[in-house]
Coordinates of C-alpha atoms in Angstrom, one line a residue:
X1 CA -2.6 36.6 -0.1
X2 CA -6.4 35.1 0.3
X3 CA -6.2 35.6 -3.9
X4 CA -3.1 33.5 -4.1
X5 CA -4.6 30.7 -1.8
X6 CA -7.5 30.2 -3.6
X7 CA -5.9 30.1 -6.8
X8 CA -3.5 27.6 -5.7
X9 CA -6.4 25.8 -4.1
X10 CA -8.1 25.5 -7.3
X11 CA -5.4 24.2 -9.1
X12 CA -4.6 27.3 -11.1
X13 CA -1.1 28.8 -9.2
X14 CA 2.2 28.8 -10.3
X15 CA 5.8 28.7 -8.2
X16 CA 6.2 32.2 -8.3
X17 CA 3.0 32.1 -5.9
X18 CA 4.9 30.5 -3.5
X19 CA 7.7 32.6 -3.4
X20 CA 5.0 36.1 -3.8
X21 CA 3.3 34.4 -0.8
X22 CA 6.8 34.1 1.3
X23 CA 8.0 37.8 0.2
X24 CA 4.6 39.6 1.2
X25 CA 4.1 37.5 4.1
X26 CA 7.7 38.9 5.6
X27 CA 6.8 42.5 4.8
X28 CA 3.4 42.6 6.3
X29 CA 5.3 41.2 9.7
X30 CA 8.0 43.9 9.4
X31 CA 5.6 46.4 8.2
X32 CA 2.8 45.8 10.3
X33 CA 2.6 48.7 13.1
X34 CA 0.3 46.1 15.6
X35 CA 0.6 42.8 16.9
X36 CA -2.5 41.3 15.0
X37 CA -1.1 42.4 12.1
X38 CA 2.8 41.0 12.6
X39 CA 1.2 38.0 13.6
X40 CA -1.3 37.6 10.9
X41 CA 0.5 36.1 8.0
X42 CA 2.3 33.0 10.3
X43 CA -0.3 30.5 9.3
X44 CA 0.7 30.9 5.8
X45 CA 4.5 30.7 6.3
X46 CA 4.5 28.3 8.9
X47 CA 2.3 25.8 6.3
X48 CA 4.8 26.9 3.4
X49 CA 8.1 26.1 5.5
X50 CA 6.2 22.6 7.4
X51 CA 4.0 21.8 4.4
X52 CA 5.7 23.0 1.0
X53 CA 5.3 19.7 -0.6
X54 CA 1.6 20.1 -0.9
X55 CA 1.7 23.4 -2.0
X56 CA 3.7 22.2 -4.7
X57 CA 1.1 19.2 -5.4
X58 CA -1.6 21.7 -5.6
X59 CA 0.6 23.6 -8.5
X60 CA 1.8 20.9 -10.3
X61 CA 0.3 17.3 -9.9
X62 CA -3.4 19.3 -9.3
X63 CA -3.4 17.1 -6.3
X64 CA -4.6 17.7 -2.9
X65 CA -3.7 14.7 -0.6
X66 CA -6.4 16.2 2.4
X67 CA -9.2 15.4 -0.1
X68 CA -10.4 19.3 1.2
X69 CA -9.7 21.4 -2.6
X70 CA -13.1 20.2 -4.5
X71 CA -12.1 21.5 -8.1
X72 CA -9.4 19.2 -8.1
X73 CA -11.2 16.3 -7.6
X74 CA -14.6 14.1 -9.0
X75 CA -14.7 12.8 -5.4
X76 CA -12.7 12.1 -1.9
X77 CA -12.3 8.3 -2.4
X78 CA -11.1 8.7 -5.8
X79 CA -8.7 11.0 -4.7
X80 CA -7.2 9.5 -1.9
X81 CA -7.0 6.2 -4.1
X82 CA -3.0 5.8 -4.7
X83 CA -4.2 4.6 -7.9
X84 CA -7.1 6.7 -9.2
X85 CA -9.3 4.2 -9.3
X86 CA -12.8 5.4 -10.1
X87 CA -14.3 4.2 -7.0
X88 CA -18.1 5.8 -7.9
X89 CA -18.5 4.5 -10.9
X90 CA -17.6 0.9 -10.2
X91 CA -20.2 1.2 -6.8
X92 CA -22.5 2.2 -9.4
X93 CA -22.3 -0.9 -11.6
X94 CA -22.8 -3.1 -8.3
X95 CA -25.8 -1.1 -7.9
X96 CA -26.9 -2.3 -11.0
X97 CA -25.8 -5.5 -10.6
X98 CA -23.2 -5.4 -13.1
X99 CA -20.4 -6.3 -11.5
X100 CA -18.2 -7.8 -14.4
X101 CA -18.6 -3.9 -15.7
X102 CA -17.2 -3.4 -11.9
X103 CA -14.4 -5.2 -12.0
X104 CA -13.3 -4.0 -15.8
X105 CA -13.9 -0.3 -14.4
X106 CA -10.9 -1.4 -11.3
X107 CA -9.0 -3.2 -13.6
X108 CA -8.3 0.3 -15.7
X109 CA -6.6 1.4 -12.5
X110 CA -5.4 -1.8 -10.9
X111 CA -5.4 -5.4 -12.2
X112 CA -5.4 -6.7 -9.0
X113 CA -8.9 -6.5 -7.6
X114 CA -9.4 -9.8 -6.0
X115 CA -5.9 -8.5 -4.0
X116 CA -7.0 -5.3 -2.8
X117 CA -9.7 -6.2 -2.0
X118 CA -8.5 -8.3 1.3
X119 CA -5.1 -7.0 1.7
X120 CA -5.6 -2.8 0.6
X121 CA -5.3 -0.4 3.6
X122 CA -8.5 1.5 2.2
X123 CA -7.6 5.0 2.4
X124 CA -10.8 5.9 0.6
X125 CA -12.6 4.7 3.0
X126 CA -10.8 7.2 5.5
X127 CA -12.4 10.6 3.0
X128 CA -15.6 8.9 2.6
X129 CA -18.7 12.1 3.0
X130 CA -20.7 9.1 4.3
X131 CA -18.3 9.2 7.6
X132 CA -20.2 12.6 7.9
X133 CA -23.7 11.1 8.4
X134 CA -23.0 8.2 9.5
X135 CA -20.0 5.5 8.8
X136 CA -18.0 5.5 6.1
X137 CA -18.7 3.3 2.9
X138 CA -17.4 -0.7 2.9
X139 CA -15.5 0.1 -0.4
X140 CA -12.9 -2.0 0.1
X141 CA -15.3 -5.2 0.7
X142 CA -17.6 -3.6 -2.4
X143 CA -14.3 -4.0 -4.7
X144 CA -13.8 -7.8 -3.0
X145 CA -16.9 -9.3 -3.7
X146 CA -17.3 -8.1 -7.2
X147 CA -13.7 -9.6 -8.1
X148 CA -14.7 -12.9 -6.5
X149 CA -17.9 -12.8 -9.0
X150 CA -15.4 -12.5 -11.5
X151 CA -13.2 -15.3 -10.4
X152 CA -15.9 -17.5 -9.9
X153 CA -18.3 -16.9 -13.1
X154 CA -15.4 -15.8 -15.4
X155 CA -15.0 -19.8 -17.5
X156 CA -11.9 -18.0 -19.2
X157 CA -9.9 -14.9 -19.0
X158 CA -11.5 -12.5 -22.0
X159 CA -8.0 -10.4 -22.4
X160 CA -6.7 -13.1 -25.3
X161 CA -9.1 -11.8 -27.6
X162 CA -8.6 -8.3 -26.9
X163 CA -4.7 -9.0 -27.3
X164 CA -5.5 -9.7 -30.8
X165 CA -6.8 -6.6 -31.5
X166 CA -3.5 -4.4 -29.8
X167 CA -1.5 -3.2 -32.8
X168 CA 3.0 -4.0 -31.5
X169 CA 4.5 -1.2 -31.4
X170 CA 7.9 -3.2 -31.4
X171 CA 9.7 -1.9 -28.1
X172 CA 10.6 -3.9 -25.9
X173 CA 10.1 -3.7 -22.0
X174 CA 12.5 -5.6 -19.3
X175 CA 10.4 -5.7 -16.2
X176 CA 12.7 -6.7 -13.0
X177 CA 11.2 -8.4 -10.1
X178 CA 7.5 -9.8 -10.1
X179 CA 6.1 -8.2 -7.4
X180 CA 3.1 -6.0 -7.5
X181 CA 4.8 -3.0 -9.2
X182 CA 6.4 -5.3 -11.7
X183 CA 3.2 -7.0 -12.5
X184 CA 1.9 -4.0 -12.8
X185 CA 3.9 -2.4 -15.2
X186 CA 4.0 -5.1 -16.8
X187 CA 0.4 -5.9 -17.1
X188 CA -0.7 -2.4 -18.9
X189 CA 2.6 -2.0 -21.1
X190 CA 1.7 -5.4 -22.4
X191 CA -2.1 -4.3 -23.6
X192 CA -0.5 -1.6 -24.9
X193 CA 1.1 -3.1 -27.5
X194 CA 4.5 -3.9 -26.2
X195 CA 7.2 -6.8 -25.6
X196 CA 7.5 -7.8 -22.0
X197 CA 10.0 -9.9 -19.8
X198 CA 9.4 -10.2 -16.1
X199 CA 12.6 -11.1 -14.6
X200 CA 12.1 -12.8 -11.0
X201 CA 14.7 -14.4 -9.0
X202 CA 12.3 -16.9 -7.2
X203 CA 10.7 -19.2 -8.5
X204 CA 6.9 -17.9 -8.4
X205 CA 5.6 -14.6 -8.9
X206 CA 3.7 -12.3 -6.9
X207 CA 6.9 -10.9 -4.3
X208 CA 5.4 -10.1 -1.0
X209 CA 2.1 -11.0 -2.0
X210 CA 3.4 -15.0 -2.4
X211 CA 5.7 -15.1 0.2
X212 CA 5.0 -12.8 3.4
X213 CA 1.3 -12.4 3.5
X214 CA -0.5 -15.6 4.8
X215 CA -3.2 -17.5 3.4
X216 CA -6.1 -16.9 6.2
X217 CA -5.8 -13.4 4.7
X218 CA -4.7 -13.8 1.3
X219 CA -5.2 -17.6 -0.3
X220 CA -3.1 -18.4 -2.6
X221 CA -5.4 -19.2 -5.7
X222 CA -6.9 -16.2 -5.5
X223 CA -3.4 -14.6 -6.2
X224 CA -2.6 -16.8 -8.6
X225 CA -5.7 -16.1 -10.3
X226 CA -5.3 -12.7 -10.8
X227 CA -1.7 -13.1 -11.7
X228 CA -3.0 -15.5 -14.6
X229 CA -4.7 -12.6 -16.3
X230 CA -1.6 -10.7 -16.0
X231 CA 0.3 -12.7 -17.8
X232 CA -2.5 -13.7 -20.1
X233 CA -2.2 -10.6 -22.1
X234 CA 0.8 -11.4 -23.0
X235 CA 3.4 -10.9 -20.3
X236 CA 7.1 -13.5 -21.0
X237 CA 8.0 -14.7 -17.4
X238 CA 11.4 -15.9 -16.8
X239 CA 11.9 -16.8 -12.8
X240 CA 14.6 -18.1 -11.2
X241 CA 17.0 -15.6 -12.7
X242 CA 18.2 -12.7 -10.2
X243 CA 19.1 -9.3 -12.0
X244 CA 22.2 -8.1 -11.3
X245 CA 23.8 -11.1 -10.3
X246 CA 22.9 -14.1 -13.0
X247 CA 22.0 -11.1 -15.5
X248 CA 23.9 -7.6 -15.4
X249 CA 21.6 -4.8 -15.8
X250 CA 24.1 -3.5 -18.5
X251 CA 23.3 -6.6 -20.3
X252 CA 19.4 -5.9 -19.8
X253 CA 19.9 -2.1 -21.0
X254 CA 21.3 -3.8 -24.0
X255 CA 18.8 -5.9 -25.0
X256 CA 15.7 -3.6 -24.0
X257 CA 14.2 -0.2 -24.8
X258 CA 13.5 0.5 -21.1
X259 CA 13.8 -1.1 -17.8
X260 CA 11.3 -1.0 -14.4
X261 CA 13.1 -2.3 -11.6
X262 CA 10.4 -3.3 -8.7
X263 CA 12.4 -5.3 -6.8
X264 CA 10.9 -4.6 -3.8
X265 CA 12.5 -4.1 -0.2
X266 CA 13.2 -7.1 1.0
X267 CA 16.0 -7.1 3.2
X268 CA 15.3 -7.5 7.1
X269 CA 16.7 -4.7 9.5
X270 CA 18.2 -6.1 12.2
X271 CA 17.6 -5.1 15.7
X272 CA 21.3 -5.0 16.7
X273 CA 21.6 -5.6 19.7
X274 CA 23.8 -8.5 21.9
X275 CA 22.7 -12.3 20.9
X276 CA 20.7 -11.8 17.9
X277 CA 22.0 -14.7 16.8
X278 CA 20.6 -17.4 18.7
X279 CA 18.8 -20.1 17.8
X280 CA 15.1 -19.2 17.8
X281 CA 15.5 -16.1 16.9
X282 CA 14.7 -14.6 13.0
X283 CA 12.6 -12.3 10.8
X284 CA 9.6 -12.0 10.5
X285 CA 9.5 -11.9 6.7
X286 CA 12.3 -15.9 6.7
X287 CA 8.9 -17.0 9.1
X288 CA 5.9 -16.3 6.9
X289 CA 8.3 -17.2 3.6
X290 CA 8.8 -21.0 5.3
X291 CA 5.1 -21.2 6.1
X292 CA 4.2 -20.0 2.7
X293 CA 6.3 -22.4 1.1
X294 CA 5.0 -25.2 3.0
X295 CA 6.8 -25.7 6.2
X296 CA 6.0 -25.4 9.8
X297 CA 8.1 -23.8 11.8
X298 CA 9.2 -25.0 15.6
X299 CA 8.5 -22.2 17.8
X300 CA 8.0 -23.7 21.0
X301 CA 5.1 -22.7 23.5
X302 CA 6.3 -19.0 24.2
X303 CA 6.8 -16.7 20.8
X304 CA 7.3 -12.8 21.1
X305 CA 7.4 -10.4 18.4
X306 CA 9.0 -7.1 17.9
X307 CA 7.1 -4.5 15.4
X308 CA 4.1 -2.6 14.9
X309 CA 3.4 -3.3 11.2
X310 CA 1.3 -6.0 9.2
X311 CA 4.3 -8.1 8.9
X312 CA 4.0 -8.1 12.9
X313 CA 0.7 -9.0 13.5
X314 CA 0.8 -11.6 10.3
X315 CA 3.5 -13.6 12.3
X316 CA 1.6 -12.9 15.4
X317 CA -1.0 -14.7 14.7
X318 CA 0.4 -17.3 12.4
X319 CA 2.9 -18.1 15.3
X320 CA -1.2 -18.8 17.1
X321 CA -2.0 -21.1 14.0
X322 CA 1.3 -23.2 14.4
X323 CA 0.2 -24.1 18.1
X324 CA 2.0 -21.4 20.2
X325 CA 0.3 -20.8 24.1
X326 CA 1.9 -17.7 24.6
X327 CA 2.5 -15.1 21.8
X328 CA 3.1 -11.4 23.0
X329 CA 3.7 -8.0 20.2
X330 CA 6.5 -5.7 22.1
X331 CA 6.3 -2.0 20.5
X332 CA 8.5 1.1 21.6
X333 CA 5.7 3.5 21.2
X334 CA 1.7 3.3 21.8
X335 CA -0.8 1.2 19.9
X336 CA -2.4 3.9 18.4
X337 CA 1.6 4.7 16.5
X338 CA 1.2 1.2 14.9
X339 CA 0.6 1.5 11.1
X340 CA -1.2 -1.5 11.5
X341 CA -4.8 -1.2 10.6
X342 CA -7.4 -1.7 13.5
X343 CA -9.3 -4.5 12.3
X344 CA -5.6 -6.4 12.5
X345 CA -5.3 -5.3 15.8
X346 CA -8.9 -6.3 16.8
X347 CA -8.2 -9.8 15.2
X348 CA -5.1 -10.7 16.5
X349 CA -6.5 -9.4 20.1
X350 CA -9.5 -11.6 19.5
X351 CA -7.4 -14.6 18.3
X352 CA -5.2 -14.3 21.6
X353 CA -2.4 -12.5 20.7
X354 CA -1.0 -9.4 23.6
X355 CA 0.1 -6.0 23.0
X356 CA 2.5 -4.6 25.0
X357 CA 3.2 -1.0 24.2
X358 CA 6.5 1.2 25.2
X359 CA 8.5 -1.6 25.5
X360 CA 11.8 -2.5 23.6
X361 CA 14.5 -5.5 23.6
X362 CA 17.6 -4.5 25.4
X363 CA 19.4 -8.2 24.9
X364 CA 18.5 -11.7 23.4
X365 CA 19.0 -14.1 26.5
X366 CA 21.1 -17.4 25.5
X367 CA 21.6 -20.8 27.4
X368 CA 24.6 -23.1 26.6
X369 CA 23.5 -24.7 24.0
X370 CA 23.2 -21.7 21.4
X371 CA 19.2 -21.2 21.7
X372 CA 17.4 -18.4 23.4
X373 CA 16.2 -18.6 26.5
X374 CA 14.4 -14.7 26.8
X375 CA 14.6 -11.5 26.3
X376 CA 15.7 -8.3 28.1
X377 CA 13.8 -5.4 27.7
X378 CA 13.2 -1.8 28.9
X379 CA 10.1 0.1 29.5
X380 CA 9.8 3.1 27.8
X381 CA 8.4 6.7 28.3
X382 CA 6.8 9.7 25.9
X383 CA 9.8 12.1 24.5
X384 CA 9.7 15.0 22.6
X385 CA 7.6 14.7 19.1
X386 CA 9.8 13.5 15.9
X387 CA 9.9 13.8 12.5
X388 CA 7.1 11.3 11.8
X389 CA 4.8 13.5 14.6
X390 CA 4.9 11.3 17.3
X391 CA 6.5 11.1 20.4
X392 CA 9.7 10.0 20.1
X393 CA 10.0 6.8 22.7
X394 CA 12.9 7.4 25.4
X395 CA 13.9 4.5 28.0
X396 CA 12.8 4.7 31.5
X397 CA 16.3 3.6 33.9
X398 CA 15.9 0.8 36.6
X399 CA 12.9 -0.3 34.3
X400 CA 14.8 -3.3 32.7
X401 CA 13.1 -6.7 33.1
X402 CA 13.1 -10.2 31.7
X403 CA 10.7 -12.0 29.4
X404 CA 10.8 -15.4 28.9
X405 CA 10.0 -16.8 25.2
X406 CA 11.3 -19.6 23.3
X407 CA 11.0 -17.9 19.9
X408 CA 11.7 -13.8 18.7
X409 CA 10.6 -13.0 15.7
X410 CA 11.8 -9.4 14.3
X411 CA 8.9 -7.0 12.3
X412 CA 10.8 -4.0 12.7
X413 CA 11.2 -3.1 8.3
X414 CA 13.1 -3.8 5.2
X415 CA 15.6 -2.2 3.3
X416 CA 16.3 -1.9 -0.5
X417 CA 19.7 -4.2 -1.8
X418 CA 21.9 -2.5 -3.8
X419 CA 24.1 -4.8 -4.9
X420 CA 24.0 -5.6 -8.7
X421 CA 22.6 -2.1 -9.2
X422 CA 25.8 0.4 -8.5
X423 CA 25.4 2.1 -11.4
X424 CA 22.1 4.1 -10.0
X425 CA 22.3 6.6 -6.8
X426 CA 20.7 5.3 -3.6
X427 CA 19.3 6.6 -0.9
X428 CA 20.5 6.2 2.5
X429 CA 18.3 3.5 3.1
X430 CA 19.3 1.4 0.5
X431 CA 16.1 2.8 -1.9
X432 CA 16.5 3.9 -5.9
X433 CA 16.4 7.5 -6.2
X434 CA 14.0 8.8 -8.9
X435 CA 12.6 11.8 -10.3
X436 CA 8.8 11.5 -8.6
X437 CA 7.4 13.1 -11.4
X438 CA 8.1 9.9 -13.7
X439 CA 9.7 7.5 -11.4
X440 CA 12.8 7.5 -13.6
X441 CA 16.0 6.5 -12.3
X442 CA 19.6 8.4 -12.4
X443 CA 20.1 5.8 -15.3
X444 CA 18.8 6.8 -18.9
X445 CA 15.4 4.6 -19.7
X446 CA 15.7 2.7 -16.2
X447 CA 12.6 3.7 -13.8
X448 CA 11.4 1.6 -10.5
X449 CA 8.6 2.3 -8.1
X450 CA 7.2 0.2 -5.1
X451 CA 9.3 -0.6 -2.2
X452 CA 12.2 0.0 -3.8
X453 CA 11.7 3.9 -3.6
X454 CA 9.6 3.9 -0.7
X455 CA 11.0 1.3 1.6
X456 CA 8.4 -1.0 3.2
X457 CA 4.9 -0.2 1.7
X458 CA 1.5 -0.3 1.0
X459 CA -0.3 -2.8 -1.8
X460 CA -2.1 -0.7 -3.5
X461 CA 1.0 2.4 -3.4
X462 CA 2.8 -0.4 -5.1
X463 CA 0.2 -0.7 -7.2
X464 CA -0.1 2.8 -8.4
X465 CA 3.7 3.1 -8.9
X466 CA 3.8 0.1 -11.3
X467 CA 0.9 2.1 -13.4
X468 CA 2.5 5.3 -12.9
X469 CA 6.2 3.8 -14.2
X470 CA 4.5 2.2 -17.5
X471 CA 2.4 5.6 -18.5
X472 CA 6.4 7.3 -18.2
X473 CA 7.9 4.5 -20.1
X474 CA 5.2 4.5 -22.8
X475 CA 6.1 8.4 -22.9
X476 CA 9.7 7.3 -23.3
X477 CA 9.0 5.2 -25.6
X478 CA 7.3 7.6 -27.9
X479 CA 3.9 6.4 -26.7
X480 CA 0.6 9.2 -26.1
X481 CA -1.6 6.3 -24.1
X482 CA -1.5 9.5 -21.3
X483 CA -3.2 11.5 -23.8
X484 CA -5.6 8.7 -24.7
X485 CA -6.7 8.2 -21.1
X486 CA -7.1 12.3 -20.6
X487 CA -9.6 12.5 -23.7
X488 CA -11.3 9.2 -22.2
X489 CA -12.5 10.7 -19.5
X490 CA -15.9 10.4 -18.3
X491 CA -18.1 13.4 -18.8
X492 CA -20.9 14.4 -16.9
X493 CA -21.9 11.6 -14.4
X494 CA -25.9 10.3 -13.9
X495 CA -27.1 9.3 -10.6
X496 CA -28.5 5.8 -11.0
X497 CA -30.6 5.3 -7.5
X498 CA -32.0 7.4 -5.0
X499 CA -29.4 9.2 -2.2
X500 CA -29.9 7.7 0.7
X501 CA -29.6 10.6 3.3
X502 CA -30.6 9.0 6.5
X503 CA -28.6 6.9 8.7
X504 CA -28.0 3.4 7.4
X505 CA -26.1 1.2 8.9
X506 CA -22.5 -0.2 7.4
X507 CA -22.5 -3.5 5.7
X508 CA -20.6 -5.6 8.6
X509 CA -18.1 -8.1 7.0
X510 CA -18.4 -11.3 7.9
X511 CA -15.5 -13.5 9.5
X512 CA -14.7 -16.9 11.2
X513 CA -15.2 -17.6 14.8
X514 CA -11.7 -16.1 16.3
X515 CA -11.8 -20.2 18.4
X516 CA -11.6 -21.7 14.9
X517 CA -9.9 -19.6 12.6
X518 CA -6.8 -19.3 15.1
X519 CA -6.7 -23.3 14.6
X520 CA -5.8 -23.7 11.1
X521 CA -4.7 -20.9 7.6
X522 CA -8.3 -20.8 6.1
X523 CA -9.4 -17.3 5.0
X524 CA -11.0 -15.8 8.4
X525 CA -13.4 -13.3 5.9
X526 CA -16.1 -15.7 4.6
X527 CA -18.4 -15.0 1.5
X528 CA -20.7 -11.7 1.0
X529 CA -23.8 -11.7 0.8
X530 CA -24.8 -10.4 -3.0
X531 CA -28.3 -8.3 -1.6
X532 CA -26.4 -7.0 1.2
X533 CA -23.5 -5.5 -0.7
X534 CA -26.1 -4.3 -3.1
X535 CA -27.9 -2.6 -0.1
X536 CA -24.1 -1.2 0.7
X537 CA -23.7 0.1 -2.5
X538 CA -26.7 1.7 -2.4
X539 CA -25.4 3.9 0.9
X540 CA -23.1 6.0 -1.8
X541 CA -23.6 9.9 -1.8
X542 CA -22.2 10.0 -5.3
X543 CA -20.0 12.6 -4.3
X544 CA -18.9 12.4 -7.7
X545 CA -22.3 13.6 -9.8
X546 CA -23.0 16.9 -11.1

């Protein structure tokens, strides 16, 4: 069995391993004529039956998401980077001050530097070895400030003379919905040498990006910016033309060689329950839209808000911006179950915003005239652990209480829409099922990836489904750009500076005093400093060197 694990480990086992493991695993216990031995082989079933997923990643993606199976990986950050992005070798070229170099070396990966770098959940920051010494690398503010060099020193976007050089290759790619998967897609088909049409329904690109993520953390020139040298390799945008309603996707099939549908998730979930309909009371996603588009929102003096996510805490602490005295975040479970990331909590704490945890909304009080008046909620208690492995939240009786509030705003997820799209299965929750080895769809030459599969989702996985959709179409297609990339890879990797082994501390990102920022949109992260991040870059282990 210890054979069998280690070559699985390293990348080397096949599914019969699984099933050997299973088989010998139940003879030992029947066999066995002593406890420690009937008992020694549960570890290994009980991770095949809980954990057979990444058992099969280890056999045949060569992936192990724990970052723990070294031969399958340069380094940790790369490796839990949804997109592969080599984070070494872009830390190196800040080292060196080279950060154009930088940003080209993301842009393989991701063409939305400037993006990720404000917005991405940094999970390579979560496998850093530095964490082991002392904190964890800034890699996700490394990756900002070199993409802001760009954007700022950059006179013109360098891709139209690269364009010229891309030999056609005369297929044609129908890309629908111009969020960060579509752009995506769209981005690397197009500099590799084929036709593409973005087709978005509004009237701007960028999905979720544009119209649910506020300025103070995202401005909107920086996204534009990026989204310029998107389509300035080449990229046809029509907007204001909704797939599957003004155009049928048959009629798309039709007139294109393949079709990646990244049309995000982008349908509210209700929280059904009595008086949901009131005035003062809507989505979180219809708030930030309006204040992205321009408008601000009446929300009276009391605002309360219902989720645990970014979306949450964005409307949080927009509802602050917009001159609210009292805005309170009600979650079922604990603060520590809320996928938002800390440094959202810590701001939106800092800004003013409470947290109340195991509490939900029973009823949506309403006076005569229509409007809401409060809420009714229920404290809640710690059940038994779920699916997700967390405590499933249960409602404590004679707990029920009043709030008052003169606004609700619901941040409880999204669903997929299906209609204009019957052709392909769904999920249950209203999500494209695909094969998730090439993200095609039950439809012939039609794949999708971001929200759309996933339901409600990170950047940067959005990100890395886009890329992964356009290497399977330009297999499709007839393309080899995946064999391209494989015999591009880097050889053996030189250690440019000095490892710096003893304690150092983290490069501290700077941000707006919480008194002014919560006044007005501006972006609350303020400029690097160019030696510090140097300094920071300087803290890698280079994990990644021979």
């Amino acid at each position: 069995m210890l054979e069998m694990l280690k070559r699985i480990s390293e990348g080397k086992g096949s599914r019969e391993d699984i099933d050997t493991l299973i088989e010998l695993g139940e003879d030992i216990m029947d066999t066995a004529l002593c406890g420690l031995g009937q008992t020694a082989p549960n570890p290994v079933l009980n991770t095949i039956r809980y954990f057979r997923n990444e058992y099969e990643e280890h056999i045949n993606s060569k992936y192990c998401r724990a970052s723990v199976c070294a031969s399958l990986f340069t380094a940790p950050c790369r490796n839990a980077c949804p997109a592969d992005v080599d984070v070494p070798r872009y830390i190196e070229y800040i080292q060196r001050g080279m950060y154009m170099d930088a940003v080209r070396s993301i842009r393989e990966k991701n063409p939305f530097p400037s993006v990720c770098g404000r917005l991405c959940t940094h999970p390579c920051e979560e496998r850093c070895r530095r964490d082991q010494l002392d904190e964890p690398m800034a890699i996700r503010s490394l990756k900002r400030f070199a993409a802001d060099y760009e954007l700022e020193h950059a006179e013109a976007f360098y891709f139209d003379a690269e364009l010229n050089n891309i030999p056609r290759k005369g297929k044609r790619v129908a890309i629908i919905g111009g969020g960060p998967a579509g752009l995506t897609a769209a981005y690397y088909l197009a500099i590799w040498g084929y036709e593409v049409t973005i087709f978005e329904a509004s009237d701007k690109l960028g999905g979720m990006l544009n119209y649910a993520v506020p300025p103070y953390r995202l401005p909107n020139d920086v996204l534009q910016k990026e989204i310029d040298i998107i389509l300035n390799s080449g990229v046809n945008v029509i907007t204001g033309m909704k797939a599957g309603q003004d155009l049928s996707l048959d009629e798309i099939r039709k007139n294109f060689d393949a079709v990646f549908l990244g049309i995000g998730a982008q349908q509210p979930v209700k929280l059904g329950i009595k008086g949901e309909d009131a005035g003062g009371v809507m989505t979180a996603l219809e708030f930030l839209r309006r204040i992205n588009e321009g408008e601000r929102p009446q929300i009276g003096e009391k605002v309360i808000v219902v989720g645990g996510g970014s979306t949450a805490f964005d409307s949080a602490r927009s509802a602050m911006r917009l001159g609210a005295k009292e805005v309170t975040i009600l979650y079922r479970r604990s603060k520590w179950d809320m996928p938002a990331l800390p440094e959202e909590k810590i701001h939106a704490a800092e800004e003013g915003v409470r947290l109340y945890e195991y509490i939900a909304p029973l009823e949506i009080m309403v006076d005569e005239c229509g409007n809401m008046k409060g809420v009714w909620c229920i404290r809640m208690a710690k059940g038994e652990f779920d699916d997700s492995a967390r405590r499933k939240p249960v409602p404590i009786r004679g707990s029920e209480f009043q709030m008052d509030a003169d606004t609700l705003l619901i941040a409880i997820g999204a669903q997929g829409e299906a209609e204009g799209f019957e052709g392909i299965e769904f999920t249950r929750w209203k999500t494209f099922k695909i094969n998730p080895d090439t993200l095609e769809t039950s439809l012939k030459g039609v794949f999708a990836g971001g929200d759309c599969i996933r339901g409600p989702d990170t950047v940067i996985q959005s990100i890395a489904d886009g890329r992964k959709a356009a290497l399977s179409i330009d297999k499709y297609l007839g393309g080899n750009q995946e064999e391209i990339e494989k015999g591009q890879q880097a050889g053996k990797r030189q250690i440019y500076a000095s490892i710096i082994e003893h304690e150092q501390e983290r490069l501290k990102v700077p941000v707006l005093n919480p008194e002014v920022r919560k006044t007005n949109f501006d972006e609350i992260e303020l400029p690097f400093d160019e030696e510090a991040c140097r300094r920071e870059a300087l803290r890698c282990l280079r994990c990644d060197a021979e």
